[in-house]
Coordinates of C-alpha atoms in Angstrom, one line a residue:
X1 CA 64.1 3.0 58.5
X2 CA 63.1 0.5 61.2
X3 CA 60.9 -2.2 59.8
X4 CA 60.7 -4.6 62.6
X5 CA 57.0 -3.9 63.4
X6 CA 55.2 -2.3 66.3
X7 CA 56.6 -4.6 69.0
X8 CA 59.9 -5.4 67.4
X9 CA 62.0 -2.3 68.0
X10 CA 65.0 -3.4 70.1
X11 CA 67.7 -1.1 71.2
X12 CA 70.3 -3.1 73.1
X13 CA 73.3 -0.9 72.2
X14 CA 71.3 2.2 73.0
X15 CA 70.5 0.8 76.4
X16 CA 74.1 0.1 77.0
X17 CA 75.1 3.5 75.9
X18 CA 72.5 5.1 78.2
X19 CA 74.0 3.2 81.1
X20 CA 77.4 4.6 80.3
X21 CA 75.9 8.1 80.0
X22 CA 74.3 7.9 83.4
X23 CA 77.5 6.6 85.0
X24 CA 79.4 9.7 84.0
X25 CA 76.9 12.5 83.2
X26 CA 74.2 13.6 85.7
X27 CA 70.8 12.8 84.1
X28 CA 72.5 10.9 81.3
X29 CA 72.3 13.9 78.9
X30 CA 73.6 17.5 78.7
X31 CA 70.1 18.8 78.2
X32 CA 67.2 17.7 80.4
X33 CA 64.8 17.7 77.4
X34 CA 67.0 15.0 75.8
X35 CA 66.9 12.7 78.9
X36 CA 65.8 9.1 78.6
X37 CA 63.0 9.9 81.1
X38 CA 61.4 11.8 78.2
X39 CA 61.0 8.5 76.2
X40 CA 59.3 5.2 76.9
X41 CA 61.1 2.5 78.9
X42 CA 64.0 1.0 76.9
X43 CA 63.1 3.1 73.9
X44 CA 65.5 6.0 74.2
X45 CA 67.7 5.8 71.2
X46 CA 71.3 7.0 71.4
X47 CA 72.1 8.7 68.1
X48 CA 75.0 7.7 65.9
X49 CA 74.7 10.3 63.2
X50 CA 72.2 12.3 61.1
X51 CA 71.8 13.6 57.6
X52 CA 69.0 15.8 56.4
X53 CA 65.8 14.9 58.2
X54 CA 67.0 11.5 59.2
X55 CA 69.0 10.2 62.2
X56 CA 70.4 6.7 62.9
X57 CA 70.8 5.2 66.3
X58 CA 73.7 3.1 67.5
X59 CA 71.6 0.0 66.9
X60 CA 71.4 0.8 63.2
X61 CA 67.7 2.0 63.1
X62 CA 66.8 5.0 60.9
X63 CA 64.2 7.5 62.0
X64 CA 62.5 10.5 60.4
X65 CA 63.3 13.2 63.0
X66 CA 61.3 16.1 64.3
X67 CA 62.3 18.9 66.6
X68 CA 65.9 18.3 65.5
X69 CA 68.4 19.5 68.1
X70 CA 65.6 21.0 70.2
X71 CA 64.4 23.1 67.2
X72 CA 68.0 24.3 66.4
X73 CA 68.6 22.2 63.2
X74 CA 66.0 23.8 61.0
X75 CA 67.9 23.2 57.7
X76 CA 68.6 19.6 58.3
X77 CA 71.7 17.8 59.6
X78 CA 75.0 18.3 57.9
X79 CA 73.6 20.9 55.6
X80 CA 76.2 21.3 52.8
X81 CA 76.2 25.1 52.8
X82 CA 76.7 25.3 56.5
X83 CA 79.3 22.5 56.7
X84 CA 81.3 24.2 54.0
X85 CA 81.2 27.5 55.7
X86 CA 82.3 25.9 59.0
X87 CA 85.1 23.9 57.4
X88 CA 86.5 27.0 55.6
X89 CA 86.8 28.9 58.8
X90 CA 88.2 26.0 60.8
X91 CA 91.1 25.8 58.3
X92 CA 91.8 29.5 59.1
X93 CA 91.8 29.2 62.9
X94 CA 88.8 29.4 65.2
X95 CA 89.7 31.7 68.1
X96 CA 92.1 34.6 68.4
X97 CA 93.4 37.1 71.0
X98 CA 91.7 39.9 69.2
X99 CA 88.4 40.1 67.2
X100 CA 88.3 38.4 63.9
X101 CA 87.1 40.1 60.7
X102 CA 84.4 37.4 60.7
X103 CA 82.9 39.1 63.8
X104 CA 82.4 42.2 61.7
X105 CA 80.9 40.3 58.8
X106 CA 78.6 38.3 61.1
X107 CA 77.3 41.4 62.9
X108 CA 76.7 43.1 59.6
X109 CA 74.8 40.1 58.2
X110 CA 72.7 39.7 61.4
X111 CA 71.7 43.4 61.5
X112 CA 70.8 43.3 57.9
X113 CA 68.6 40.2 58.5
X114 CA 67.1 41.7 61.7
X115 CA 66.8 45.4 60.8
X116 CA 64.8 46.2 63.9
X117 CA 68.0 45.8 65.9
X118 CA 70.8 48.4 66.0
X119 CA 73.6 46.4 67.7
X120 CA 74.3 42.8 68.4
X121 CA 76.6 40.7 70.6
X122 CA 77.1 37.0 70.0
X123 CA 77.4 34.2 72.6
X124 CA 77.1 30.4 72.6
X125 CA 73.7 29.6 74.2
X126 CA 70.3 31.1 74.8
X127 CA 70.6 31.3 78.6
X128 CA 73.6 33.6 78.4
X129 CA 72.0 36.2 76.2
X130 CA 68.6 36.2 78.0
X131 CA 70.4 36.7 81.3
X132 CA 72.5 39.5 79.7
X133 CA 69.3 41.2 78.6
X134 CA 67.9 41.0 82.1
X135 CA 71.2 42.3 83.6
X136 CA 71.3 45.2 81.1
X137 CA 67.6 46.1 81.8
X138 CA 68.4 46.2 85.5
X139 CA 71.4 48.4 85.0
X140 CA 69.6 50.8 82.7
X141 CA 66.5 51.2 84.8
X142 CA 68.1 50.8 88.3
X143 CA 65.3 48.4 89.2
X144 CA 65.6 44.8 90.5
X145 CA 62.4 43.0 89.6
X146 CA 62.0 41.0 86.4
X147 CA 58.6 40.2 85.0
X148 CA 58.4 37.0 82.9
X149 CA 55.5 35.7 80.9
X150 CA 54.5 32.8 83.1
X151 CA 52.9 30.9 80.3
X152 CA 56.1 30.3 78.5
X153 CA 58.2 27.3 79.5
X154 CA 61.9 28.4 79.5
X155 CA 64.1 31.4 79.5
X156 CA 67.4 30.6 81.1
X157 CA 69.4 28.2 83.3
X158 CA 70.2 31.1 85.6
X159 CA 68.7 31.6 89.0
X160 CA 66.4 34.5 88.2
X161 CA 64.3 32.0 86.1
X162 CA 65.0 28.5 87.4
X163 CA 64.0 29.7 90.9
X164 CA 60.5 30.0 89.6
X165 CA 60.3 26.3 88.4
X166 CA 59.7 23.1 90.4
X167 CA 63.4 22.5 90.1
X168 CA 64.3 25.4 92.4
X169 CA 66.6 23.5 94.8
X170 CA 69.8 25.5 95.5
X171 CA 68.4 28.9 94.6
X172 CA 67.9 31.4 97.4
X173 CA 64.3 32.6 97.9
X174 CA 65.6 36.2 97.9
X175 CA 66.6 35.7 94.2
X176 CA 63.3 34.0 93.3
X177 CA 61.3 36.8 94.9
X178 CA 62.6 39.3 92.4
X179 CA 61.0 37.5 89.5
X180 CA 57.2 38.0 89.0
X181 CA 55.0 36.6 86.3
X182 CA 52.3 37.9 84.0
X183 CA 49.9 35.9 81.8
X184 CA 50.2 35.9 78.0
X185 CA 47.6 37.9 76.1
X186 CA 46.2 39.8 79.1
X187 CA 47.2 43.4 79.0
X188 CA 45.0 44.3 82.0
X189 CA 46.7 41.8 84.2
X190 CA 50.1 43.0 83.1
X191 CA 49.2 46.6 83.8
X192 CA 48.0 45.6 87.2
X193 CA 51.3 43.8 87.9
X194 CA 53.3 46.9 86.8
X195 CA 51.1 49.1 89.0
X196 CA 51.5 46.8 92.0
X197 CA 55.3 46.9 91.6
X198 CA 55.4 50.5 90.4
X199 CA 58.9 51.7 89.5
X200 CA 60.3 48.3 90.5
X201 CA 60.1 46.2 87.3
X202 CA 63.2 46.4 85.1
X203 CA 61.8 44.5 82.2
X204 CA 59.0 42.5 80.6
X205 CA 60.4 39.4 79.0
X206 CA 58.4 36.9 76.9
X207 CA 58.3 34.8 73.8
X208 CA 56.4 37.1 71.4
X209 CA 54.4 34.1 70.1
X210 CA 54.1 30.4 70.8
X211 CA 51.4 27.9 70.1
X212 CA 48.8 30.6 69.6
X213 CA 49.0 33.8 67.6
X214 CA 49.2 37.0 69.7
X215 CA 45.8 38.5 70.2
X216 CA 45.2 41.6 68.0
X217 CA 47.0 44.6 69.4
X218 CA 48.6 42.6 72.2
X219 CA 52.3 43.1 71.4
X220 CA 51.7 46.7 70.5
X221 CA 49.9 47.0 73.9
X222 CA 52.9 45.6 75.7
X223 CA 55.1 48.0 73.9
X224 CA 53.0 50.9 75.2
X225 CA 52.9 49.5 78.8
X226 CA 56.6 49.1 78.9
X227 CA 57.0 52.7 77.7
X228 CA 54.5 54.0 80.1
X229 CA 56.0 52.2 83.1
X230 CA 59.6 52.9 82.1
X231 CA 60.7 49.2 81.8
X232 CA 62.5 47.4 79.0
X233 CA 60.6 45.2 76.6
X234 CA 62.6 42.0 75.8
X235 CA 61.5 39.5 73.1
X236 CA 62.9 36.0 73.6
X237 CA 63.1 34.9 69.9
X238 CA 65.0 31.6 70.4
X239 CA 62.2 29.8 68.7
X240 CA 60.4 32.5 66.7
X241 CA 63.6 33.7 65.2
X242 CA 63.7 32.4 61.6
X243 CA 60.7 30.1 62.1
X244 CA 58.3 33.0 62.1
X245 CA 60.3 35.1 59.7
X246 CA 64.0 35.7 59.0
X247 CA 63.7 38.7 61.3
X248 CA 61.8 36.8 63.9
X249 CA 58.3 37.6 65.3
X250 CA 59.3 41.3 65.6
X251 CA 59.8 41.3 61.8
X252 CA 56.5 39.5 61.2
X253 CA 54.2 41.5 63.6
X254 CA 56.0 44.9 63.3
X255 CA 56.4 45.5 67.0
X256 CA 60.0 46.5 67.9
X257 CA 61.3 45.4 71.4
X258 CA 64.1 47.2 73.2
X259 CA 66.2 44.0 73.3
X260 CA 65.8 40.6 71.7
X261 CA 67.6 37.3 71.9
X262 CA 68.2 34.7 69.2
X263 CA 69.6 31.2 69.1
X264 CA 68.6 27.7 68.0
X265 CA 68.0 28.0 64.3
X266 CA 70.6 30.7 64.0
X267 CA 73.4 28.2 63.8
X268 CA 71.7 25.1 62.4
X269 CA 73.1 23.1 65.4
X270 CA 76.3 25.1 65.8
X271 CA 76.6 26.9 69.2
X272 CA 75.8 30.5 68.5
X273 CA 73.3 32.9 70.1
X274 CA 72.7 36.7 69.9
X275 CA 71.6 39.6 72.0
X276 CA 70.4 42.4 69.9
X277 CA 68.7 45.7 70.5
X278 CA 68.7 49.5 70.7
X279 CA 72.0 51.2 70.4
X280 CA 71.5 53.4 73.4
X281 CA 70.9 50.4 75.6
X282 CA 73.5 48.0 74.1
X283 CA 76.2 50.7 74.5
X284 CA 75.9 50.4 78.2
X285 CA 77.9 47.1 77.8
X286 CA 80.6 48.8 75.7
X287 CA 83.4 51.4 75.9
X288 CA 81.7 54.4 74.5
X289 CA 79.4 55.7 77.2
X290 CA 80.0 57.8 80.3
X291 CA 78.1 55.7 82.9
X292 CA 79.1 52.8 85.1
X293 CA 80.3 49.8 83.1
X294 CA 77.9 46.9 82.7
X295 CA 79.3 43.4 82.4
X296 CA 77.0 42.6 79.5
X297 CA 78.6 39.5 77.8
X298 CA 82.2 38.3 77.8
X299 CA 82.7 34.7 76.7
X300 CA 85.9 33.1 75.6
X301 CA 84.2 31.2 72.8
X302 CA 81.4 33.6 71.9
X303 CA 83.0 34.7 68.7
X304 CA 84.4 31.4 67.4
X305 CA 84.8 31.9 63.7
X306 CA 83.2 28.6 62.6
X307 CA 80.0 29.2 64.6
X308 CA 79.7 32.8 63.2
X309 CA 80.3 31.4 59.7
X310 CA 77.5 28.9 60.3
X311 CA 75.2 31.7 61.3
X312 CA 75.9 33.6 58.2
X313 CA 75.4 30.6 56.0
X314 CA 72.1 29.9 57.7
X315 CA 70.9 33.5 57.2
X316 CA 71.9 33.5 53.5
X317 CA 70.2 30.2 53.0
X318 CA 66.9 31.3 54.6
X319 CA 66.8 34.5 52.5
X320 CA 67.9 33.0 49.2
X321 CA 65.9 29.8 49.4
X322 CA 62.7 31.0 51.2
X323 CA 63.2 28.5 54.0
X324 CA 60.6 30.0 56.3
X325 CA 57.8 29.6 53.7
X326 CA 58.8 26.0 53.1
X327 CA 58.8 25.2 56.8
X328 CA 55.2 26.5 57.0
X329 CA 54.2 24.5 53.9
X330 CA 55.7 21.3 55.3
X331 CA 54.1 21.9 58.7
X332 CA 50.7 22.5 57.2
X333 CA 50.9 19.3 55.2
X334 CA 51.9 17.4 58.3
X335 CA 49.3 18.9 60.5
X336 CA 46.5 18.2 58.0
X337 CA 47.7 14.6 57.7
X338 CA 47.9 14.0 61.5
X339 CA 44.5 15.5 62.0
X340 CA 43.0 13.4 59.3
X341 CA 44.6 10.2 60.7
X342 CA 43.4 11.0 64.2
X343 CA 39.9 11.7 63.0
X344 CA 39.9 8.5 60.9
X345 CA 40.7 6.4 64.0
X346 CA 38.2 8.3 66.2
X347 CA 40.7 10.0 68.4
X348 CA 40.6 13.6 67.0
X349 CA 39.7 14.9 70.4
X350 CA 42.6 13.1 72.1
X351 CA 45.5 13.4 69.7
X352 CA 45.7 17.1 68.7
X353 CA 48.2 19.2 66.9
X354 CA 48.6 22.9 67.6
X355 CA 51.0 25.8 67.0
X356 CA 52.3 27.7 64.1
X357 CA 52.8 25.4 61.1
X358 CA 56.6 25.9 61.4
X359 CA 56.5 25.0 65.1
X360 CA 54.0 22.2 65.7
X361 CA 53.5 20.3 68.9
X362 CA 51.1 17.6 69.8
X363 CA 49.0 16.9 72.8
X364 CA 47.9 13.5 74.1
X365 CA 44.7 13.6 76.1
X366 CA 43.0 11.0 78.2
X367 CA 39.3 9.8 78.4
X368 CA 38.4 13.1 80.0
X369 CA 40.4 15.1 77.5
X370 CA 43.1 16.1 80.0
X371 CA 46.8 15.9 79.2
X372 CA 48.2 12.5 79.9
X373 CA 51.7 11.2 80.3
X374 CA 50.7 7.5 80.0
X375 CA 48.9 8.3 76.7
X376 CA 52.0 10.3 75.5
X377 CA 54.1 7.3 76.3
X378 CA 51.8 5.0 74.3
X379 CA 51.9 7.4 71.3
X380 CA 55.7 7.9 71.4
X381 CA 56.2 4.2 71.6
X382 CA 54.3 3.5 68.5
X383 CA 56.0 6.4 66.6
X384 CA 59.4 5.1 67.5
X385 CA 58.4 1.6 66.5
X386 CA 57.4 3.0 63.1
X387 CA 60.7 4.8 62.6
X388 CA 59.6 8.3 63.7
X389 CA 61.5 10.2 66.4
X390 CA 59.1 12.9 67.4
X391 CA 59.0 14.6 70.8
X392 CA 57.2 17.3 68.8
X393 CA 56.1 17.7 65.2
X394 CA 58.5 20.7 64.6
X395 CA 59.6 20.3 61.0
X396 CA 63.0 20.9 59.3
X397 CA 63.6 22.1 55.7
X398 CA 65.2 18.7 54.9
X399 CA 61.9 16.8 55.2
X400 CA 60.5 15.4 52.0
X401 CA 56.8 14.8 51.1
X402 CA 57.6 11.0 51.4
X403 CA 58.9 11.6 55.0
X404 CA 55.6 13.4 55.8
X405 CA 53.5 10.7 54.2
X406 CA 55.4 8.0 56.2
X407 CA 54.9 10.0 59.4
X408 CA 51.2 10.2 58.8
X409 CA 50.9 6.5 58.2
X410 CA 52.7 5.8 61.4
X411 CA 50.5 8.3 63.3
X412 CA 47.5 6.5 61.9
X413 CA 48.8 3.2 63.3
X414 CA 49.5 4.8 66.6
X415 CA 46.0 6.3 66.7
X416 CA 44.5 2.9 66.2
X417 CA 46.2 1.6 69.3
X418 CA 45.3 4.8 71.1
X419 CA 41.6 4.2 70.3
X420 CA 41.8 0.7 71.7
X421 CA 43.3 2.0 74.9
X422 CA 40.6 4.7 75.2
X423 CA 37.9 2.0 74.8
X424 CA 39.6 -0.1 77.5
X425 CA 40.0 2.9 79.8
X426 CA 43.6 2.0 80.4
X427 CA 46.7 2.8 78.4
X428 CA 49.1 1.0 80.7
X429 CA 49.3 -2.3 78.8
X430 CA 50.5 -0.3 75.8
X431 CA 53.1 1.9 77.5
X432 CA 55.7 -0.8 78.0
X433 CA 56.7 0.4 81.5
X434 CA 56.8 3.7 83.4
X435 CA 55.3 6.8 81.7
X436 CA 57.4 9.5 80.3
X437 CA 57.9 12.5 82.7
X438 CA 57.8 16.3 82.4
X439 CA 61.1 18.0 82.4
X440 CA 60.3 20.4 85.3
X441 CA 59.4 18.4 88.3
X442 CA 60.5 18.5 92.0
X443 CA 61.4 14.8 92.5
X444 CA 63.1 12.2 90.3

């Protein structure tokens, strides 16, 4: 772990690697949320390798890592059970001209883990399966409009969603106009939307839960609204899948969507996602129905054996080892420690932790208790200097109590600097350069 002190973290090799990345890759990363604009100036480490809850950068610094793989590596890096399953299938061949028996086994395992679904189709990323859900809903209902929960940050890289963000360049307005938004937790507003666009909305799509619990009766109310207005209810379970329960939020809250999408934790970092749902809907994308064919999902690499083996190993590990419960216990310990550290330094109203214990995020607020990118920059800079890589506080099962204790100690040091900046009314001297930036913004 880096021990150079708050101002001593130096990343010359990472800076060089970042320059090489930008020279060849637009944005310097293959995921915008991993871009160096998300980190303080000159403190965007380039990762060499990871094991468990730790990663090492190319400069040799070790960090306790949170939000691993954008929440996908929930068991920890290079988890032996997953690695062994992947290695075994790679030795047998990874892709064939016909379905592998592994596809049968993976589908059976998934449907046993998520019993609210009747059929499943695998792909490689979340965007493909959420877009497939939207396409299927449009085909089944004969309607064009898509209603998204506007309070949730991301659904797909495809035009039907990206057109609604500040990064809408290149997307025709005619496409964007077909996507409308409803607020989370407000059934009356959603019913008003469905009434305004009567018989036009193909589906309601949302994350069933995020940083706040669903209001009592909310998800059941959405189920009723979808049924009453003849639209498809889609749960985006990319994050809630496995972190809320092995069967996702639908398994925890007992409300069954028509379609649901899974990814992230499903492969512990391996590329695998899933579209699941009712048989009578999913069959529209198959060969055993009498209607027009629907191009549901067809991907060359969607059924690579090693990724499906990883998914099976993940599901087995979650069920046999009680991983979800441990994620909650680790998150609760971390949240309590961070809140105590913030309170002890007099910044409890400015450094806050929220969300389900298995999916914690933090907010950095200014003197007026408004979200602040400069204060986020200050906070991230001090965390990095203390050997904590934490764009969020989303935990993995590989974290130890010692990792949590170390994180809390570093947070306390960061909060002490935060307090001084608040007292001075200016975080700029502690940011080390330009502030970090939000992912979705119109200009560079």
